[in-house]
């Protein structure tokens, strides 16, 4: 009898497929620009709130909108409930694409990042709860430190100048996508006020019509945009957080190509159009109207003394790193996955620390968790800012220590000597690639021989170096 063939071990953080690499590169490029704008907006909010008297509160508290439709909202609420619906719409498309065409489509491959993300949400929540139980604080903010802000994290990478390999960047993106999914579920389940069933039923009917139009291949933004606004308005009035409407519509889009003649799926096409609006306008404006807290008053001073705020800081800085790293290690320990040979476990810990930057969704959940206590809400926001800053500094130091290794891996991934637009590492087994490279090397050798002959001729004539 022949012995059974040994089962191959799955490489965790191995090289991405070329289409996945291109998609991740394009998505993260936009998010990086948006992250820089997010940083600028957050700094502007802090400066405005601390230098211009009461004008910041007056502006973000300014109300506008049709009161007869229940939409007479402050600018702060329009940013949190309206603009963030665009952010969650993109998150819904990302999640759908990951499930049908990305890393989450294969249950075996998806298990590890999903386990890592779940542990990266559970441990920060546990850290927060334990801190507040021992300190006699409120456990209402347990969900605040559970989120990862991918745009802010990428902005940190851009600022410190590190070149993460595409596999680590994709891992960070997958963590953020799964984070967004469970953040949406947390908001829907734990932060839903008294339900208006008539408005909720209307929102579901609108979503059904949205799905039917997509199924019938009806085209035209002039149909979908007004319908989306109606769905959003009904969802807001239903008592369910309005951002749920955004993610629901994103999940309904088709995110797979039906044949090779289709260059992009409808979901990818719409995401490409809407992502700049989300990353470049919606999220920075939300930060502008939400991140402004007084750093000279009690909000910042109590960050490390109150259990609620200390729980947020420890959850982001310690809970995220320990949760993601521990979940990843356990998943590889008890499955047939093993770490890519080019990387080491300190690389995973550095990315796990980077995931402790929990800005946008953490601020949103902080507002929802302590909506009846404005002072504590500001203190929680200060804690989110402090925790994200500490996580950014720590992860920046850890990543810088390995930056030379990352840069070499990144350069190997990006090298394209035959200038055909496809990195050479994806063509090494292609005979045409070897023929092209041989021709390129022969052309370079011929050029070198010609230059040598010219130099030799000049020497013989006495017009050049001997």
CSV table of C-alpha atoms in Angstrom, one decimal:
chain,number,residue,atom,x,y,z
A,1,UNK,CA,0.0,0.0,0.0
A,2,UNK,CA,1.2,3.5,-0.8
A,3,UNK,CA,1.4,6.0,1.9
A,4,UNK,CA,-1.0,8.9,1.7
A,5,UNK,CA,0.5,12.1,0.3
A,6,UNK,CA,1.3,14.6,3.1
A,7,UNK,CA,-1.1,17.5,3.3
A,8,UNK,CA,0.5,20.8,2.2
A,9,UNK,CA,0.5,23.6,4.7
A,10,UNK,CA,-1.1,26.9,3.7
A,11,UNK,CA,1.3,29.9,3.6
A,12,UNK,CA,-0.1,32.7,5.8
A,13,UNK,CA,0.9,36.2,4.4
A,14,UNK,CA,2.1,34.7,1.2
A,15,UNK,CA,2.2,36.5,-2.2
A,16,UNK,CA,-1.2,37.7,-3.4
A,17,UNK,CA,-2.5,36.8,-6.8
A,18,UNK,CA,-1.9,39.5,-9.4
A,19,UNK,CA,-5.5,40.7,-9.7
A,20,UNK,CA,-5.8,40.8,-5.9
A,21,UNK,CA,-2.5,42.6,-5.6
A,22,UNK,CA,-3.7,45.3,-8.1
A,23,UNK,CA,-7.0,45.7,-6.4
A,24,UNK,CA,-5.4,46.1,-3.0
A,25,UNK,CA,-2.8,48.6,-4.3
A,26,UNK,CA,-5.5,50.7,-5.9
A,27,UNK,CA,-7.8,50.6,-2.8
A,28,UNK,CA,-5.0,51.4,-0.4
A,29,UNK,CA,-3.7,54.2,-2.6
A,30,UNK,CA,-7.0,56.0,-2.2
A,31,UNK,CA,-7.3,55.3,1.5
A,32,UNK,CA,-3.8,56.6,2.1
A,33,UNK,CA,-4.7,60.0,0.5
A,34,UNK,CA,-7.9,60.0,2.5
A,35,UNK,CA,-6.0,59.1,5.7
A,36,UNK,CA,-3.8,62.2,5.2
A,37,UNK,CA,-6.9,64.3,4.8
A,38,UNK,CA,-8.3,62.6,7.9
A,39,UNK,CA,-5.2,63.6,9.9
A,40,UNK,CA,-5.5,67.2,8.7
A,41,UNK,CA,-9.2,67.3,9.6
A,42,UNK,CA,-8.6,65.9,13.1
A,43,UNK,CA,-5.8,68.4,13.8
A,44,UNK,CA,-7.9,71.3,12.4
A,45,UNK,CA,-10.8,70.2,14.7
A,46,UNK,CA,-8.5,70.2,17.7
A,47,UNK,CA,-7.1,73.6,16.9
A,48,UNK,CA,-10.5,75.1,16.1
A,49,UNK,CA,-12.1,73.7,19.3
A,50,UNK,CA,-9.3,75.0,21.5
A,51,UNK,CA,-8.6,78.4,20.0
A,52,UNK,CA,-11.8,79.9,18.7
A,53,UNK,CA,-13.9,80.2,21.8
A,54,UNK,CA,-17.3,78.7,21.3
A,55,UNK,CA,-17.5,79.0,17.5
A,56,UNK,CA,-16.6,75.3,17.0
A,57,UNK,CA,-19.6,74.1,19.1
A,58,UNK,CA,-21.8,76.7,17.5
A,59,UNK,CA,-21.0,75.6,14.0
A,60,UNK,CA,-21.2,71.8,14.5
A,61,UNK,CA,-24.5,72.4,16.5
A,62,UNK,CA,-26.1,74.4,13.7
A,63,UNK,CA,-29.3,72.7,12.6
A,64,UNK,CA,-30.6,72.4,9.1
A,65,UNK,CA,-32.8,70.0,7.2
A,66,UNK,CA,-36.6,69.3,6.7
A,67,UNK,CA,-38.1,69.0,10.1
A,68,UNK,CA,-41.3,67.6,8.7
A,69,UNK,CA,-39.4,64.5,7.6
A,70,UNK,CA,-37.7,64.2,11.0
A,71,UNK,CA,-34.4,65.3,9.5
A,72,UNK,CA,-33.8,68.7,11.2
A,73,UNK,CA,-30.2,67.7,12.3
A,74,UNK,CA,-27.1,69.4,13.5
A,75,UNK,CA,-24.0,69.5,11.2
A,76,UNK,CA,-22.4,67.0,13.6
A,77,UNK,CA,-25.3,64.6,13.2
A,78,UNK,CA,-25.4,65.0,9.4
A,79,UNK,CA,-21.7,64.1,9.4
A,80,UNK,CA,-22.2,61.1,11.7
A,81,UNK,CA,-25.5,59.7,10.3
A,82,UNK,CA,-25.3,61.0,6.7
A,83,UNK,CA,-21.7,61.2,5.5
A,84,UNK,CA,-20.7,58.0,7.3
A,85,UNK,CA,-23.4,56.2,5.5
A,86,UNK,CA,-21.2,56.7,2.4
A,87,UNK,CA,-18.3,55.3,4.3
A,88,UNK,CA,-20.3,52.2,5.3
A,89,UNK,CA,-21.6,51.9,1.8
A,90,UNK,CA,-18.0,51.5,0.6
A,91,UNK,CA,-17.4,49.1,3.5
A,92,UNK,CA,-20.4,47.0,2.4
A,93,UNK,CA,-19.0,46.7,-1.1
A,94,UNK,CA,-15.5,45.8,0.2
A,95,UNK,CA,-17.0,43.1,2.4
A,96,UNK,CA,-19.1,41.7,-0.5
A,97,UNK,CA,-16.1,41.7,-2.8
A,98,UNK,CA,-13.9,40.0,-0.2
A,99,UNK,CA,-16.5,37.3,0.2
A,100,UNK,CA,-17.0,36.6,-3.5
A,101,UNK,CA,-13.7,37.4,-5.1
A,102,UNK,CA,-11.2,38.2,-2.4
A,103,UNK,CA,-9.5,36.6,0.5
A,104,UNK,CA,-12.7,35.7,2.3
A,105,UNK,CA,-14.1,33.6,-0.6
A,106,UNK,CA,-12.1,30.5,0.5
A,107,UNK,CA,-13.3,29.4,4.0
A,108,UNK,CA,-9.9,27.9,4.7
A,109,UNK,CA,-8.0,31.0,3.7
A,110,UNK,CA,-10.5,33.3,5.4
A,111,UNK,CA,-10.5,31.5,8.7
A,112,UNK,CA,-7.2,33.0,9.9
A,113,UNK,CA,-7.8,36.7,9.2
A,114,UNK,CA,-11.4,36.3,10.5
A,115,UNK,CA,-10.2,34.7,13.7
A,116,UNK,CA,-7.5,37.4,14.1
A,117,UNK,CA,-10.1,40.2,13.6
A,118,UNK,CA,-12.6,38.6,16.0
A,119,UNK,CA,-9.9,38.3,18.7
A,120,UNK,CA,-8.8,41.8,17.9
A,121,UNK,CA,-12.3,43.0,18.8
A,122,UNK,CA,-13.0,40.7,21.7
A,123,UNK,CA,-9.8,41.3,23.6
A,124,UNK,CA,-10.1,45.2,23.6
A,125,UNK,CA,-13.7,44.9,24.7
A,126,UNK,CA,-12.6,42.5,27.5
A,127,UNK,CA,-9.8,44.9,28.5
A,128,UNK,CA,-12.3,47.8,28.7
A,129,UNK,CA,-14.8,45.8,30.7
A,130,UNK,CA,-12.2,44.6,33.2
A,131,UNK,CA,-10.7,48.1,33.6
A,132,UNK,CA,-14.2,49.5,34.4
A,133,UNK,CA,-15.3,46.7,36.6
A,134,UNK,CA,-12.2,47.0,38.7
A,135,UNK,CA,-12.3,50.8,38.6
A,136,UNK,CA,-16.0,51.2,39.2
A,137,UNK,CA,-16.7,52.8,35.8
A,138,UNK,CA,-19.4,52.4,33.2
A,139,UNK,CA,-19.2,49.4,30.9
A,140,UNK,CA,-21.4,51.1,28.3
A,141,UNK,CA,-18.4,52.0,26.1
A,142,UNK,CA,-17.1,48.4,25.7
A,143,UNK,CA,-17.4,48.6,21.9
A,144,UNK,CA,-15.4,51.9,21.6
A,145,UNK,CA,-11.9,50.3,21.3
A,146,UNK,CA,-13.0,47.4,19.0
A,147,UNK,CA,-12.6,49.2,15.7
A,148,UNK,CA,-9.6,49.7,13.3
A,149,UNK,CA,-9.3,52.8,11.1
A,150,UNK,CA,-7.7,51.7,7.9
A,151,UNK,CA,-7.3,55.2,6.5
A,152,UNK,CA,-5.6,56.6,9.6
A,153,UNK,CA,-3.3,53.5,9.8
A,154,UNK,CA,-2.3,54.0,6.1
A,155,UNK,CA,-1.6,57.7,6.8
A,156,UNK,CA,0.7,56.7,9.6
A,157,UNK,CA,2.5,54.4,7.2
A,158,UNK,CA,2.8,57.2,4.7
A,159,UNK,CA,4.1,59.6,7.3
A,160,UNK,CA,6.8,57.2,8.7
A,161,UNK,CA,7.8,56.2,5.2
A,162,UNK,CA,7.6,52.5,5.5
A,163,UNK,CA,6.9,50.2,2.5
A,164,UNK,CA,5.0,47.2,3.8
A,165,UNK,CA,4.9,44.2,1.5
A,166,UNK,CA,1.5,43.8,-0.2
A,167,UNK,CA,0.6,40.7,1.9
A,168,UNK,CA,0.9,42.7,5.2
A,169,UNK,CA,-1.1,45.5,3.7
A,170,UNK,CA,-3.8,43.1,2.5
A,171,UNK,CA,-3.9,41.5,5.9
A,172,UNK,CA,-4.4,45.0,7.5
A,173,UNK,CA,-7.2,45.7,4.9
A,174,UNK,CA,-8.9,42.4,5.6
A,175,UNK,CA,-8.8,43.0,9.4
A,176,UNK,CA,-10.4,46.4,8.8
A,177,UNK,CA,-13.1,45.0,6.6
A,178,UNK,CA,-14.1,42.3,9.1
A,179,UNK,CA,-13.9,45.0,11.9
A,180,UNK,CA,-16.3,47.1,9.9
A,181,UNK,CA,-18.7,44.2,9.5
A,182,UNK,CA,-18.8,43.5,13.2
A,183,UNK,CA,-18.9,47.2,14.1
A,184,UNK,CA,-22.0,47.5,11.9
A,185,UNK,CA,-23.6,44.6,13.7
A,186,UNK,CA,-22.7,46.1,17.1
A,187,UNK,CA,-24.3,49.4,16.1
A,188,UNK,CA,-27.4,47.7,14.8
A,189,UNK,CA,-27.9,45.4,17.8
A,190,UNK,CA,-26.7,47.5,20.8
A,191,UNK,CA,-27.3,51.1,19.7
A,192,UNK,CA,-30.8,50.9,18.2
A,193,UNK,CA,-33.3,53.2,20.0
A,194,UNK,CA,-37.1,52.7,20.1
A,195,UNK,CA,-38.1,51.3,16.8
A,196,UNK,CA,-40.6,53.0,14.4
A,197,UNK,CA,-41.9,49.9,12.6
A,198,UNK,CA,-43.6,51.9,9.9
A,199,UNK,CA,-40.4,53.7,8.9
A,200,UNK,CA,-38.4,50.4,9.3
A,201,UNK,CA,-40.9,48.6,7.0
A,202,UNK,CA,-40.5,51.4,4.5
A,203,UNK,CA,-36.8,51.1,4.6
A,204,UNK,CA,-37.0,47.4,3.9
A,205,UNK,CA,-39.4,47.9,1.0
A,206,UNK,CA,-36.9,50.5,-0.4
A,207,UNK,CA,-34.1,48.0,0.0
A,208,UNK,CA,-36.2,45.3,-1.8
A,209,UNK,CA,-36.8,47.7,-4.7
A,210,UNK,CA,-33.1,48.6,-4.8
A,211,UNK,CA,-32.3,44.8,-5.0
A,212,UNK,CA,-34.9,44.2,-7.7
A,213,UNK,CA,-33.6,47.0,-9.9
A,214,UNK,CA,-30.1,45.6,-9.6
A,215,UNK,CA,-31.4,42.1,-10.3
A,216,UNK,CA,-33.2,43.4,-13.5
A,217,UNK,CA,-29.9,45.1,-14.6
A,218,UNK,CA,-31.6,48.5,-14.6
A,219,UNK,CA,-29.0,51.2,-15.1
A,220,UNK,CA,-29.0,54.9,-14.2
A,221,UNK,CA,-27.6,56.8,-11.1
A,222,UNK,CA,-30.6,59.1,-11.3
A,223,UNK,CA,-32.7,56.1,-10.1
A,224,UNK,CA,-30.4,54.7,-7.4
A,225,UNK,CA,-29.2,57.9,-5.8
A,226,UNK,CA,-32.8,59.3,-5.0
A,227,UNK,CA,-33.9,55.8,-3.9
A,228,UNK,CA,-30.8,55.5,-1.7
A,229,UNK,CA,-31.6,58.8,0.0
A,230,UNK,CA,-35.1,57.7,0.7
A,231,UNK,CA,-33.9,54.4,2.2
A,232,UNK,CA,-31.4,56.4,4.3
A,233,UNK,CA,-34.1,58.8,5.6
A,234,UNK,CA,-36.5,56.0,6.5
A,235,UNK,CA,-33.7,54.0,8.2
A,236,UNK,CA,-32.8,57.1,10.2
A,237,UNK,CA,-36.4,57.6,11.3
A,238,UNK,CA,-36.8,53.9,12.2
A,239,UNK,CA,-34.5,54.2,15.2
A,240,UNK,CA,-31.9,51.9,13.6
A,241,UNK,CA,-28.6,53.8,12.9
A,242,UNK,CA,-28.8,55.3,9.4
A,243,UNK,CA,-25.4,53.9,8.4
A,244,UNK,CA,-26.9,50.5,8.3
A,245,UNK,CA,-28.7,51.6,5.1
A,246,UNK,CA,-25.4,52.3,3.5
A,247,UNK,CA,-23.8,48.9,4.2
A,248,UNK,CA,-27.1,47.1,3.2
A,249,UNK,CA,-27.0,48.7,-0.2
A,250,UNK,CA,-23.3,48.0,-0.6
A,251,UNK,CA,-23.8,44.3,0.1
A,252,UNK,CA,-26.5,44.1,-2.6
A,253,UNK,CA,-24.2,45.1,-5.4
A,254,UNK,CA,-22.7,42.3,-7.7
A,255,UNK,CA,-19.0,42.1,-7.0
A,256,UNK,CA,-17.9,39.3,-9.4
A,257,UNK,CA,-17.3,39.4,-13.1
A,258,UNK,CA,-19.7,37.2,-15.1
A,259,UNK,CA,-17.3,36.6,-18.0
A,260,UNK,CA,-13.8,37.7,-19.2
A,261,UNK,CA,-15.2,40.4,-21.4
A,262,UNK,CA,-16.3,42.3,-18.3
A,263,UNK,CA,-13.3,44.3,-17.1
A,264,UNK,CA,-14.8,45.1,-13.7
A,265,UNK,CA,-17.9,44.0,-11.8
A,266,UNK,CA,-20.6,46.7,-11.1
A,267,UNK,CA,-19.6,46.7,-7.4
A,268,UNK,CA,-15.9,47.3,-8.2
A,269,UNK,CA,-16.8,50.0,-10.7
A,270,UNK,CA,-19.0,51.9,-8.2
A,271,UNK,CA,-16.5,51.4,-5.4
A,272,UNK,CA,-13.9,53.0,-7.6
A,273,UNK,CA,-16.1,56.0,-8.1
A,274,UNK,CA,-17.4,56.4,-4.6
A,275,UNK,CA,-14.3,55.5,-2.5
A,276,UNK,CA,-12.6,58.9,-3.2
A,277,UNK,CA,-15.8,60.6,-2.0
A,278,UNK,CA,-15.8,58.5,1.1
A,279,UNK,CA,-12.1,58.8,1.9
A,280,UNK,CA,-11.6,62.4,0.7
A,281,UNK,CA,-14.8,64.1,1.9
A,282,UNK,CA,-17.2,62.1,4.1
A,283,UNK,CA,-14.7,60.7,6.6
A,284,UNK,CA,-12.6,63.9,6.9
A,285,UNK,CA,-15.7,66.0,7.5
A,286,UNK,CA,-16.9,63.6,10.1
A,287,UNK,CA,-13.5,64.0,11.8
A,288,UNK,CA,-13.8,67.7,11.6
A,289,UNK,CA,-17.1,67.8,13.4
A,290,UNK,CA,-16.4,65.0,15.9
A,291,UNK,CA,-12.7,65.2,16.9
A,292,UNK,CA,-12.7,68.6,18.4
A,293,UNK,CA,-12.3,68.2,22.1
A,294,UNK,CA,-10.8,70.5,24.7
A,295,UNK,CA,-7.2,69.5,25.4
A,296,UNK,CA,-6.7,72.2,28.0
A,297,UNK,CA,-9.7,71.3,30.1
A,298,UNK,CA,-10.7,68.2,31.9
A,299,UNK,CA,-11.3,66.0,28.8
A,300,UNK,CA,-7.6,65.3,28.2
A,301,UNK,CA,-6.5,65.5,31.8
A,302,UNK,CA,-8.8,62.7,32.9
A,303,UNK,CA,-7.8,60.3,30.1
A,304,UNK,CA,-5.5,58.2,32.3
A,305,UNK,CA,-7.4,58.6,35.6
A,306,UNK,CA,-11.0,57.7,34.8
A,307,UNK,CA,-11.8,54.0,34.2
A,308,UNK,CA,-13.9,54.7,31.1
A,309,UNK,CA,-11.2,56.6,29.3
A,310,UNK,CA,-8.4,54.4,30.5
A,311,UNK,CA,-10.3,51.4,29.3
A,312,UNK,CA,-10.5,52.9,25.8
A,313,UNK,CA,-6.7,53.7,25.8
A,314,UNK,CA,-5.7,50.2,27.1
A,315,UNK,CA,-8.2,48.5,24.8
A,316,UNK,CA,-6.7,50.2,21.7
A,317,UNK,CA,-3.1,50.0,22.6
A,318,UNK,CA,-2.9,46.7,24.5
A,319,UNK,CA,-6.1,44.9,23.6
A,320,UNK,CA,-5.8,45.3,19.8
A,321,UNK,CA,-2.2,44.2,19.6
A,322,UNK,CA,-2.6,41.2,22.0
A,323,UNK,CA,-5.9,40.2,20.4
A,324,UNK,CA,-4.9,40.2,16.8
A,325,UNK,CA,-1.4,38.7,17.4
A,326,UNK,CA,-2.7,36.1,19.8
A,327,UNK,CA,-5.6,35.2,17.5
A,328,UNK,CA,-3.2,34.9,14.5
A,329,UNK,CA,-0.8,32.7,16.4
A,330,UNK,CA,-3.5,30.4,17.8
A,331,UNK,CA,-5.0,30.1,14.3
A,332,UNK,CA,-1.7,29.0,12.8
A,333,UNK,CA,-1.0,26.8,15.7
A,334,UNK,CA,-4.2,24.8,15.4
A,335,UNK,CA,-4.6,24.8,11.6
A,336,UNK,CA,-2.3,23.8,8.7
A,337,UNK,CA,-1.2,27.4,8.1
A,338,UNK,CA,2.4,28.6,8.5
A,339,UNK,CA,3.9,32.0,8.3
A,340,UNK,CA,5.5,33.1,5.0
A,341,UNK,CA,9.3,32.5,5.1
A,342,UNK,CA,10.0,36.1,4.2
A,343,UNK,CA,8.3,37.4,7.3
A,344,UNK,CA,8.6,36.9,11.1
A,345,UNK,CA,6.2,37.0,14.0
A,346,UNK,CA,7.4,40.5,15.1
A,347,UNK,CA,6.0,41.7,11.7
A,348,UNK,CA,2.6,40.3,12.6
A,349,UNK,CA,2.8,42.0,16.1
A,350,UNK,CA,3.7,45.4,14.4
A,351,UNK,CA,0.7,45.2,12.1
A,352,UNK,CA,-1.5,44.2,15.1
A,353,UNK,CA,-0.2,47.3,17.0
A,354,UNK,CA,-1.0,49.4,13.9
A,355,UNK,CA,-4.6,48.1,14.0
A,356,UNK,CA,-4.9,49.8,17.4
A,357,UNK,CA,-5.6,53.1,15.6
A,358,UNK,CA,-9.3,53.1,15.9
A,359,UNK,CA,-10.4,56.6,14.9
A,360,UNK,CA,-13.6,57.0,12.8
A,361,UNK,CA,-15.8,54.2,14.0
A,362,UNK,CA,-14.5,54.4,17.6
A,363,UNK,CA,-15.5,58.1,17.7
A,364,UNK,CA,-18.9,57.2,16.3
A,365,UNK,CA,-19.5,54.4,18.8
A,366,UNK,CA,-18.3,56.7,21.6
A,367,UNK,CA,-21.0,59.2,20.6
A,368,UNK,CA,-23.6,56.5,20.6
A,369,UNK,CA,-22.6,54.9,23.9
A,370,UNK,CA,-22.6,58.1,26.0
A,371,UNK,CA,-25.1,60.2,24.1
A,372,UNK,CA,-26.7,61.4,27.3
A,373,UNK,CA,-23.5,62.6,28.9
A,374,UNK,CA,-21.7,65.3,26.7
A,375,UNK,CA,-18.8,65.7,29.1
A,376,UNK,CA,-18.0,62.0,29.2
A,377,UNK,CA,-18.5,61.8,25.4
A,378,UNK,CA,-15.8,64.4,25.0
A,379,UNK,CA,-13.5,62.5,27.4
A,380,UNK,CA,-14.1,59.3,25.5
A,381,UNK,CA,-13.2,61.1,22.2
A,382,UNK,CA,-10.0,62.4,23.9
A,383,UNK,CA,-9.2,58.8,24.9
A,384,UNK,CA,-9.7,57.6,21.4
A,385,UNK,CA,-7.3,60.3,20.1
A,386,UNK,CA,-4.8,59.5,22.8
A,387,UNK,CA,-5.0,55.7,22.3
A,388,UNK,CA,-4.7,56.0,18.5
A,389,UNK,CA,-1.7,58.3,18.9
A,390,UNK,CA,0.1,55.9,21.2
A,391,UNK,CA,-0.7,52.9,19.0
A,392,UNK,CA,0.6,54.9,16.0
A,393,UNK,CA,3.9,55.8,17.7
A,394,UNK,CA,4.5,52.2,19.0
A,395,UNK,CA,3.6,50.6,15.7
A,396,UNK,CA,5.7,53.2,13.8
A,397,UNK,CA,8.8,52.3,15.9
A,398,UNK,CA,8.2,48.5,15.4
A,399,UNK,CA,7.8,48.9,11.7
A,400,UNK,CA,10.8,51.2,11.3
A,401,UNK,CA,13.0,48.5,12.9
A,402,UNK,CA,12.1,46.2,10.1
A,403,UNK,CA,11.9,48.8,7.3
A,404,UNK,CA,15.0,47.7,5.5
A,405,UNK,CA,13.6,44.2,5.1
A,406,UNK,CA,10.2,45.6,4.0
A,407,UNK,CA,11.7,47.8,1.4
A,408,UNK,CA,13.7,44.9,-0.1
A,409,UNK,CA,10.5,42.8,-0.3
A,410,UNK,CA,8.5,45.7,-1.7
A,411,UNK,CA,11.2,46.4,-4.4
A,412,UNK,CA,11.2,42.7,-5.3
A,413,UNK,CA,7.5,42.7,-5.7
A,414,UNK,CA,7.5,45.9,-7.8
A,415,UNK,CA,10.4,45.2,-10.1
A,416,UNK,CA,9.4,45.2,-13.7
A,417,UNK,CA,12.6,44.9,-15.9
A,418,UNK,CA,10.8,44.1,-19.1
A,419,UNK,CA,8.5,47.1,-18.6
A,420,UNK,CA,5.3,45.3,-19.5
A,421,UNK,CA,3.3,46.5,-16.5
A,422,UNK,CA,3.4,43.2,-14.8
A,423,UNK,CA,5.9,42.7,-11.9
A,424,UNK,CA,8.6,40.2,-12.7
A,425,UNK,CA,7.8,37.9,-9.7
A,426,UNK,CA,4.4,37.0,-11.4
A,427,UNK,CA,6.2,36.0,-14.7
A,428,UNK,CA,9.1,33.9,-13.6
A,429,UNK,CA,7.5,30.7,-14.8
A,430,UNK,CA,6.4,32.2,-18.2
A,431,UNK,CA,8.7,31.2,-21.1
A,432,UNK,CA,7.8,34.5,-23.0
A,433,UNK,CA,9.1,36.4,-20.0
A,434,UNK,CA,12.5,34.6,-20.1
A,435,UNK,CA,12.7,35.3,-23.9
A,436,UNK,CA,11.9,39.0,-23.3
A,437,UNK,CA,14.5,39.2,-20.5
A,438,UNK,CA,17.1,37.5,-22.7
A,439,UNK,CA,16.5,40.0,-25.5
A,440,UNK,CA,16.8,42.9,-23.0
A,441,UNK,CA,20.0,41.6,-21.6
A,442,UNK,CA,21.4,41.0,-25.1
A,443,UNK,CA,20.5,44.6,-26.0
A,444,UNK,CA,22.2,45.9,-22.9
A,445,UNK,CA,25.3,43.8,-23.6
A,446,UNK,CA,25.4,45.1,-27.2
A,447,UNK,CA,25.2,48.7,-26.0
A,448,UNK,CA,28.0,48.1,-23.6
A,449,UNK,CA,30.2,46.6,-26.4
A,450,UNK,CA,29.5,49.5,-28.6
A,451,UNK,CA,30.4,52.0,-25.9
A,452,UNK,CA,33.6,50.0,-25.2
A,453,UNK,CA,34.5,50.1,-28.9
A,454,UNK,CA,34.0,53.8,-29.0
A,455,UNK,CA,36.1,54.3,-25.9
A,456,UNK,CA,38.8,52.1,-27.4
A,457,UNK,CA,38.8,54.0,-30.7
A,458,UNK,CA,39.1,57.3,-29.0
A,459,UNK,CA,42.2,56.0,-27.1
A,460,UNK,CA,43.9,54.9,-30.3
A,461,UNK,CA,43.3,58.3,-31.9
A,462,UNK,CA,44.8,60.0,-28.9
A,463,UNK,CA,41.5,61.9,-28.2
A,464,UNK,CA,40.4,59.9,-25.2
A,465,UNK,CA,41.9,58.2,-22.2
A,466,UNK,CA,44.6,55.7,-22.8
